[in-house]
CSV table of C-alpha atoms in Angstrom, one decimal:
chain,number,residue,atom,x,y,z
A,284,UNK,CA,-13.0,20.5,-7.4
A,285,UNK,CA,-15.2,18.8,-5.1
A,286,UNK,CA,-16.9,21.2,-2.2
A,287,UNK,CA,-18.0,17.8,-0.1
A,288,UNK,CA,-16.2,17.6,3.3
A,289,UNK,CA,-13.7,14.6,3.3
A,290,UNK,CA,-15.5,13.2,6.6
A,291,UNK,CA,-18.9,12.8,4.2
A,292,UNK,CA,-17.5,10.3,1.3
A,293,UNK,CA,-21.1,9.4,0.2
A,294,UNK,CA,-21.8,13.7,-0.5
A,295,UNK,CA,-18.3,14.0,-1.9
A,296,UNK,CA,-19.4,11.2,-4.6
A,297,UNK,CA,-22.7,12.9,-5.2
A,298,UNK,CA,-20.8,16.1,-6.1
A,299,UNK,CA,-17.8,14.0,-8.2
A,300,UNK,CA,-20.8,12.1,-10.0
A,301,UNK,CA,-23.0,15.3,-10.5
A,302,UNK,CA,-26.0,13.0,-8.8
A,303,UNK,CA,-28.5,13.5,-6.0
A,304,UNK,CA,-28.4,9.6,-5.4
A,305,UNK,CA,-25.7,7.7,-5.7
A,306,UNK,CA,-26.7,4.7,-7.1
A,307,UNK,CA,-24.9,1.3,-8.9
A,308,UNK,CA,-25.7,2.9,-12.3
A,309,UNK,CA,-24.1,5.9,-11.4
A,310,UNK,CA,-21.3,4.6,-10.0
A,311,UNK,CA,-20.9,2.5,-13.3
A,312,UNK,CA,-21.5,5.1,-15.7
A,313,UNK,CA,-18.7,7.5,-13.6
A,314,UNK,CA,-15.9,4.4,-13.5
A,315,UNK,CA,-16.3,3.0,-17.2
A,316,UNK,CA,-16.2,6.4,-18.1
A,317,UNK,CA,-12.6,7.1,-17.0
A,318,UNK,CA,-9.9,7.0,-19.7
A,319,UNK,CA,-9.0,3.5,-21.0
A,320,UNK,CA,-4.8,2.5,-20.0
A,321,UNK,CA,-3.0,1.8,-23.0
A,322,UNK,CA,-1.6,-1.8,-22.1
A,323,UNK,CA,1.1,-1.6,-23.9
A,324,UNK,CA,2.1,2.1,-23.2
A,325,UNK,CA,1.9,1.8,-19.9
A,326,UNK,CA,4.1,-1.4,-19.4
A,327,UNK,CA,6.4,0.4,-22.2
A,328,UNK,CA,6.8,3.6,-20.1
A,329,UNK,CA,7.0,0.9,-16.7
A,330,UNK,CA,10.3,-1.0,-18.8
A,331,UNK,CA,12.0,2.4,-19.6
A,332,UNK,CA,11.2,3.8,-16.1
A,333,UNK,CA,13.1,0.6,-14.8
A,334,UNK,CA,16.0,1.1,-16.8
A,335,UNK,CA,17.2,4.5,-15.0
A,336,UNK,CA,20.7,4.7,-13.5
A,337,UNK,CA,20.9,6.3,-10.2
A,338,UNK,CA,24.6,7.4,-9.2
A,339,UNK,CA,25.8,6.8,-5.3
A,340,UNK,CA,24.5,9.8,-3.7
A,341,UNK,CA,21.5,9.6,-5.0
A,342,UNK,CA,21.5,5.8,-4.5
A,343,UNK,CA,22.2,6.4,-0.8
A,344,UNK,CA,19.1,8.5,0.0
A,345,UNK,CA,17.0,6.2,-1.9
A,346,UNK,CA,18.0,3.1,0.2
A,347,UNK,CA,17.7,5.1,3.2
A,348,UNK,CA,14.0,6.4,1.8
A,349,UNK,CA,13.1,3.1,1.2
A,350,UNK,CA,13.4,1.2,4.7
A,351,UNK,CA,11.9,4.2,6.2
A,352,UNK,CA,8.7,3.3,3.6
A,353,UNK,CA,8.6,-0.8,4.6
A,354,UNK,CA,5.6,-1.8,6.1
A,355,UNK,CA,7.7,-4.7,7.9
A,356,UNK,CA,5.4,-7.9,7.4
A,357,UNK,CA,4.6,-11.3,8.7
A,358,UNK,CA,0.8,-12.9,8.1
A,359,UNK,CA,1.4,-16.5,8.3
A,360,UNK,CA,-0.8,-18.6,10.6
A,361,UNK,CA,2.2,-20.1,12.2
A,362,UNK,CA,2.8,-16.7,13.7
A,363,UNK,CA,3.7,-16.6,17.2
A,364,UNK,CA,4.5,-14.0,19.9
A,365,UNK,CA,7.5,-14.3,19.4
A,366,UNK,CA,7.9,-14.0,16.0
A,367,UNK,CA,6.2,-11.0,16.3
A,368,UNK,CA,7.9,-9.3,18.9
A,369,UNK,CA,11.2,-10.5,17.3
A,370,UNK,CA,9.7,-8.4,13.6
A,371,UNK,CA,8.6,-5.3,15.7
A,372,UNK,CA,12.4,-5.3,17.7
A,373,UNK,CA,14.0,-5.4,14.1
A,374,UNK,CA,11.9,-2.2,13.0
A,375,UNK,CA,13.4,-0.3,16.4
A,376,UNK,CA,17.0,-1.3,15.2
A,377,UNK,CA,17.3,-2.6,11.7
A,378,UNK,CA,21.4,-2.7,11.7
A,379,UNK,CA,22.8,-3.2,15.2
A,380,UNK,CA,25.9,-2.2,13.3
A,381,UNK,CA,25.1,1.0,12.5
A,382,UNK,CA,22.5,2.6,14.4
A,383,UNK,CA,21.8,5.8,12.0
A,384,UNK,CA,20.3,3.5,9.9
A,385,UNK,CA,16.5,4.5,9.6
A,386,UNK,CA,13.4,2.4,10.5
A,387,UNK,CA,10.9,1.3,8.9
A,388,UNK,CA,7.4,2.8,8.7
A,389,UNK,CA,5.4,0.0,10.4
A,390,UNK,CA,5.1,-3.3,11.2
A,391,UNK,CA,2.4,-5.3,9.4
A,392,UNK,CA,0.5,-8.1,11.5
A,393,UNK,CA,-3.0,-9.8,11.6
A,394,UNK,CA,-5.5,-7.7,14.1
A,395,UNK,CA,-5.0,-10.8,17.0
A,396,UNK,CA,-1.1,-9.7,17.5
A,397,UNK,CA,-1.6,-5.8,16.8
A,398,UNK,CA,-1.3,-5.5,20.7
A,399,UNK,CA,1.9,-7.6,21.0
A,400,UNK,CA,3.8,-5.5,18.0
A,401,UNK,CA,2.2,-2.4,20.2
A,402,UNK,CA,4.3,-3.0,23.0
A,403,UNK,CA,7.2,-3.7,21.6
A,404,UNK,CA,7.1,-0.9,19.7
A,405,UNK,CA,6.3,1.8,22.3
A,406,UNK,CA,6.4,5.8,21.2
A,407,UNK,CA,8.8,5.0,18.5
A,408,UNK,CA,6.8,6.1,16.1
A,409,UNK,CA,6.9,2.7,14.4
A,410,UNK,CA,3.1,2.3,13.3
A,411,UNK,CA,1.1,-0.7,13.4
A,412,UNK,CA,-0.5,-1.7,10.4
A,413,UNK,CA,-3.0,-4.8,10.7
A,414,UNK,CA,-5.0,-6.5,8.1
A,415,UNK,CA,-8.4,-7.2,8.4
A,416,UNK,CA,-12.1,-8.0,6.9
A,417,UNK,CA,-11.4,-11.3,6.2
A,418,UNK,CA,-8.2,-10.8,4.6
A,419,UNK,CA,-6.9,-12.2,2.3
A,420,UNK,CA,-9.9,-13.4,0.9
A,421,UNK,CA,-12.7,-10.7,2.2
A,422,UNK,CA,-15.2,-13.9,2.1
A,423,UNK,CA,-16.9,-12.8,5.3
A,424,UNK,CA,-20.3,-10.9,6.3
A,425,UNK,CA,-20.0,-7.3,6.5
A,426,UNK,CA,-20.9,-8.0,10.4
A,427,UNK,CA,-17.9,-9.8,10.5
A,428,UNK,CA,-15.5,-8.0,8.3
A,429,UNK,CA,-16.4,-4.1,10.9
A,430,UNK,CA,-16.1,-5.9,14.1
A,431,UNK,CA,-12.3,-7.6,13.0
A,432,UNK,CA,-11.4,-3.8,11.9
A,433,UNK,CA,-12.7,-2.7,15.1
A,434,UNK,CA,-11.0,-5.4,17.4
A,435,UNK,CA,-7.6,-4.3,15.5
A,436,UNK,CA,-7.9,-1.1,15.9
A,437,UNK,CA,-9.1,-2.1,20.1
A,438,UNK,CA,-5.6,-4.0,20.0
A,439,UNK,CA,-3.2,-1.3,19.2
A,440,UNK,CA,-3.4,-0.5,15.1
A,441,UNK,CA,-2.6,2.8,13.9
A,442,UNK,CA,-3.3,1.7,10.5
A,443,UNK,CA,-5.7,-0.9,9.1
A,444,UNK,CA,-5.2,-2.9,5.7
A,445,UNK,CA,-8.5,-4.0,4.5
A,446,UNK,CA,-9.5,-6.3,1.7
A,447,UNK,CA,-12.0,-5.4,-0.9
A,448,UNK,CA,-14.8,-7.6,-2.4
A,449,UNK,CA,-13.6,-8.6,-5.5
A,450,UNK,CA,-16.3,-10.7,-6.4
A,451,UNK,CA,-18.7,-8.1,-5.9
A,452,UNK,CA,-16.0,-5.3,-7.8
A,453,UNK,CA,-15.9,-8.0,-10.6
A,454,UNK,CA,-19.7,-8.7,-10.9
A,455,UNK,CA,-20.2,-4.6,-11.7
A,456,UNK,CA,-21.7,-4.2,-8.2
A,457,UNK,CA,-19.8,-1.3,-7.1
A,458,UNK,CA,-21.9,-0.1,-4.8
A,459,UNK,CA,-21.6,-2.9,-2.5
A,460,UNK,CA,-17.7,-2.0,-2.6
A,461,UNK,CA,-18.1,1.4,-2.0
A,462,UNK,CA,-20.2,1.3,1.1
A,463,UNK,CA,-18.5,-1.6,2.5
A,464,UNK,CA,-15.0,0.7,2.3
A,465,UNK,CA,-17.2,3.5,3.7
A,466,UNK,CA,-18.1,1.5,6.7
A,467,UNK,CA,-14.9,0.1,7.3
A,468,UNK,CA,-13.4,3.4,7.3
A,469,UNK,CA,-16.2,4.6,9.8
A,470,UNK,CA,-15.3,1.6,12.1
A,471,UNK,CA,-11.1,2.6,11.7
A,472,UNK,CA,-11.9,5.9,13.9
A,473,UNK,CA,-8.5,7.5,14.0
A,474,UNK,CA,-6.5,4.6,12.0
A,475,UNK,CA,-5.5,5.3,8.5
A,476,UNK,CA,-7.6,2.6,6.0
A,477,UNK,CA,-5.2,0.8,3.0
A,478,UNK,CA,-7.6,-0.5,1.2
A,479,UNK,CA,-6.4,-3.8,-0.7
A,480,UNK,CA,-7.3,-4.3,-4.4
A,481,UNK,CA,-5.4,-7.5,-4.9
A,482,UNK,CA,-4.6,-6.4,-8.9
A,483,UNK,CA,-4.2,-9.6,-9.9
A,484,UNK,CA,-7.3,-10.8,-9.7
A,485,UNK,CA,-8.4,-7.6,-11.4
A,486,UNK,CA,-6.9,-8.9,-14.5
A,487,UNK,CA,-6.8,-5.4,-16.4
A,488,UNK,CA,-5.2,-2.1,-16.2
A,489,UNK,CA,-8.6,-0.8,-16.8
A,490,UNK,CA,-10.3,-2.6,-13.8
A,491,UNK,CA,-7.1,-1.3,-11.7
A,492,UNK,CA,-7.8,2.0,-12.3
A,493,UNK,CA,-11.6,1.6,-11.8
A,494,UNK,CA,-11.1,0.2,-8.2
A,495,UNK,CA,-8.2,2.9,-7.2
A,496,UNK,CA,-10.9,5.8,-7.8
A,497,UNK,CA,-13.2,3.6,-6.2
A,498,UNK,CA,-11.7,3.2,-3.5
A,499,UNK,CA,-10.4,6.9,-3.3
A,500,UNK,CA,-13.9,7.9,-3.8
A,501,UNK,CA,-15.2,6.1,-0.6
A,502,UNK,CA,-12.6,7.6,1.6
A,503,UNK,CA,-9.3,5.2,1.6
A,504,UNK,CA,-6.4,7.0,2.7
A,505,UNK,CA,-4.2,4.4,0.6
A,506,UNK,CA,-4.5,2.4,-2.2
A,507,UNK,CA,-3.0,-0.9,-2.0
A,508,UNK,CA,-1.6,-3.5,-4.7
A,509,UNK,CA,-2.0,-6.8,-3.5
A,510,UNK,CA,-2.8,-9.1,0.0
A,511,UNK,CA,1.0,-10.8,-1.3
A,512,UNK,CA,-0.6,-14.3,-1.1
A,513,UNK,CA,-1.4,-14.6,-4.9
A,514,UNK,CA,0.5,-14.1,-7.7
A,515,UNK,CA,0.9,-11.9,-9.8
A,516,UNK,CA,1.4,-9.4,-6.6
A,517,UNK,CA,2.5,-5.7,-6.6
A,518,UNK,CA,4.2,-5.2,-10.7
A,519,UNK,CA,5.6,-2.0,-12.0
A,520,UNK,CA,2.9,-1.4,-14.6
A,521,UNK,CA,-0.2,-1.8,-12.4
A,522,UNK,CA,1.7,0.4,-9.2
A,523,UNK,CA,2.4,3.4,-12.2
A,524,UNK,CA,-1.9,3.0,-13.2
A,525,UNK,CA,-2.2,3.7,-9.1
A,526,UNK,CA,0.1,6.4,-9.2
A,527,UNK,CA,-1.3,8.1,-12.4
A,528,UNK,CA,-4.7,7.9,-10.5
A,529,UNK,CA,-4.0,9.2,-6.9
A,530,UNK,CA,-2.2,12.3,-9.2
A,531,UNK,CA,-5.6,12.7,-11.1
A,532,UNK,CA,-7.4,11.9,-8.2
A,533,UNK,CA,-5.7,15.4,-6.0
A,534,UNK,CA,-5.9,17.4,-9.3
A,535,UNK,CA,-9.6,16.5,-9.3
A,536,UNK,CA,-10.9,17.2,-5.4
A,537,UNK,CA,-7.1,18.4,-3.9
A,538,UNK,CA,-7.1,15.6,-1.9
A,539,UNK,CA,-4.0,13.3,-1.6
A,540,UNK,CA,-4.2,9.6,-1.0
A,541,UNK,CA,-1.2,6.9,-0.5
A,542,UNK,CA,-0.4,4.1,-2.4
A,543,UNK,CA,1.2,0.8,-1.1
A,544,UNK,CA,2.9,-2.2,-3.4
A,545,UNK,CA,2.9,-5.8,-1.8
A,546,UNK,CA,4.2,-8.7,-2.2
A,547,UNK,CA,7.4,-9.6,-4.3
A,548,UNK,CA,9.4,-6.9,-3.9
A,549,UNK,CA,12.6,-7.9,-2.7
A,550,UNK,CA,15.7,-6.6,-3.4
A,551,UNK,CA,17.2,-2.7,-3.7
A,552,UNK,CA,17.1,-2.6,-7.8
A,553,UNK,CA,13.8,-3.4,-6.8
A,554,UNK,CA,13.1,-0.7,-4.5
A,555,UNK,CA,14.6,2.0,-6.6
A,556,UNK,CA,12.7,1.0,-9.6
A,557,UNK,CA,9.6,1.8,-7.8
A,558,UNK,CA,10.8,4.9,-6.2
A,559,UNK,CA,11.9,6.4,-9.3
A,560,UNK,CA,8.3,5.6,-10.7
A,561,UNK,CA,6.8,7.5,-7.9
A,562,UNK,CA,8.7,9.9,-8.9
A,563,UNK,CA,8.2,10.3,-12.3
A,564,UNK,CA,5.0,9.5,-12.6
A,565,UNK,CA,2.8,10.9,-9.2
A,566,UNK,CA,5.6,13.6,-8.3
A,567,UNK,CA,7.7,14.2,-5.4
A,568,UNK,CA,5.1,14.9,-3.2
A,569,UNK,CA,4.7,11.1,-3.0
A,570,UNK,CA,8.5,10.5,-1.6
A,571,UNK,CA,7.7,10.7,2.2
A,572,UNK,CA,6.7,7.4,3.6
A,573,UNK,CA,3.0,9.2,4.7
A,574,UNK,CA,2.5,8.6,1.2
A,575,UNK,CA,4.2,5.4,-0.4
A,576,UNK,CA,4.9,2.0,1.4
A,577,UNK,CA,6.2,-0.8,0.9
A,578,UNK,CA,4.2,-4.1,1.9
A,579,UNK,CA,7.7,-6.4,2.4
A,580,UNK,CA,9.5,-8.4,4.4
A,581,UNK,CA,12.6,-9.9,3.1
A,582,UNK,CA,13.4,-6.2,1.1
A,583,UNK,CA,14.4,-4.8,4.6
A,584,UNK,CA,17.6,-7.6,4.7
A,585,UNK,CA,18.8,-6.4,0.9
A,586,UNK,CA,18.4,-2.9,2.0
A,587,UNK,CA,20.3,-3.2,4.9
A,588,UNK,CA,23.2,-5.4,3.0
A,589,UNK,CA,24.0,-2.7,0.6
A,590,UNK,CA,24.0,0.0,2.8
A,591,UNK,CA,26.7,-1.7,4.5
A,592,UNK,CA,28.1,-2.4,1.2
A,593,UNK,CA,28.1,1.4,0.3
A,594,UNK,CA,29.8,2.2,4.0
A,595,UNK,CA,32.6,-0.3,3.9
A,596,UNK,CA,33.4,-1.1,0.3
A,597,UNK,CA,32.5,-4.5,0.6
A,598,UNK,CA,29.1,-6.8,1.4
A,599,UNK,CA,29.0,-8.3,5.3
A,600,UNK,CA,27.0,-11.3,3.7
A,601,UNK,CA,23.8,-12.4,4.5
A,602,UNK,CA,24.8,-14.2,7.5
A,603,UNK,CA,25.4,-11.0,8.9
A,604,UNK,CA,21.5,-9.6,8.8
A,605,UNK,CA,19.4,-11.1,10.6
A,606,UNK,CA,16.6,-13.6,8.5
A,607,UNK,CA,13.1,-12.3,9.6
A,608,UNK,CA,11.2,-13.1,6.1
A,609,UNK,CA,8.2,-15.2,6.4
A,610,UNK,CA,8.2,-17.6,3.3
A,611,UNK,CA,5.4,-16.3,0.7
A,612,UNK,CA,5.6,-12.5,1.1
């Protein structure tokens, strides 16, 4: 168990690592010396994990569960005001129809309109999540990547998605990934830091796990699959790697870290395929939307359609829910 204070990342690695410096090497040695994931155990375990029934009660809680975990989206560069203030007005009231039904956990922007989905969204309790350090690509100076976390959080954002240097994560130099997460959750003062991995340009289970306890290491309070503007995006396998390491990551320093899956996730089945993973896999401590998300868009609409579908008997149609989705997400 670690003694470092969470607020010190860099003395809580020191203590991890059993250093006095934390240096590349060290980092290295610590992250290739984590257990290897069996590829083909792992997506096995992923297929049968999939295949679980989930009777109406049971169904109904989980649908419920699941919009209260979306992290409502839209990063296109045609976004407008508008469009933004329409997505943050659907989070308030999801179904017109039916006004129990719950909202989702935040709406997901770029930094620029953080203060427009801010006032639409009031003390709701709605969060606003906005993505920055060059995201998607995280191609920017370090200069550059703290002052767009800092002008997002200056606009309104309760959380911040950042991206991580996968160049740098892929060329070994891990120390240049840790300290730029470090410094990016120094500049996120009292916003909660989802720190992106985009997995599939990490080609390898192994290399997902390496970055999640990277990233846990230097202080994220999520972990995140993917920006959602490659492909593959968020995929069963890689999401149960994350969840096996933000378990092994609280039974190693008792501290508990989020985990998000982006892009590609669209319908219920979907959904509750994921949620039963969490469950299974990190426990149910991870069922509280403090602790999973959902990076989404068009999921909300299927959501919403079959909990109609389970109220009435019958589906209302798609016509019927409003069509918020931003193409690519």
């Amino acid at each position: 168990m670690s003694t470092a204070t969470d607020a010190d990342p860099a003395a809580r690695a020191r203590d991890l690592l059993g250093v006095s410096r934390l240096t590349n090497s060290a980092l290295t040695g610590w992250l290739h010396g984590l257990p290897g994931v069996d590829q083909v155990g792992c997506e096995a375990r992923a297929a049968a994990l999939s295949t679980r029934s989930v009777k109406t009660t049971s169904k109904a809680w989980a649908i419920d569960l699941a919009i209260s975990m979306i992290d409502l989206t839209t990063l296109e560069g045609a976004d407008t005001p508008g469009k933004v203030r329409g997505l943050a007005t659907r989070a308030l009231v999801p179904d017109p129809s039916d006004l129990s039904t719950p909202s989702p956990a935040a709406v997901c922007v770029y930094g620029d309109m953080a203060g427009l989905a801010r006032e639409t969204l009031g003390a709701s309790g709605v969060k606003v999540a906005a993505v920055a350090t060059a995201f998607p690509s995280g191609r920017a100076s370090r200069a550059v990547k703290l002052a767009d976390v800092r002008d997002a959080v200056g606009n309104g954002a309760d959380e911040i998605d950042m991206v991580i240097d996968r160049g740098a994560f892929l060329a070994g130099d891990y120390l240049t990934v840790f300290r730029e997460i470090v410094e990016t959750k120094e500049a996120c003062g009292g916003a909660r830091l989802k720190v992106i991995m985009e997995t599939g340009e990490l080609v390898t289970y192994d290399n997902v796990r390496r970055a999640s306890w990277l990233s846990m290491l230097a202080g994220g309070d999520f972990i995140k699959t993917s920006t959602g503007k490659i492909s593959p995006a968020a995929t069963l396998p890689v999401t149960l790697t994350m969840l096996e390491a933000v378990r092994d990551w609280r039974e190693a320093t008792g501290v508990q870290v989020g985990v998000k899956p982006a892009g590609g996730i669209r319908t219920s089945k979907d959904a509750i395929r994921y949620l039963v993973t969490v469950s299974e896999v990190a426990g149910e401590d991870w069922l509280d939307n403090h602790w999973f998300r959902f990076g989404a868009s068009s999921l909300l609409n299927d959501l919403v359609l079959q909990r109609q579908r389970m109220a009435t008997g019958a589906y209302s149609g798609a016509d019927y829910v409003a069509d918020d989705a931003p193409s690519g997400y």
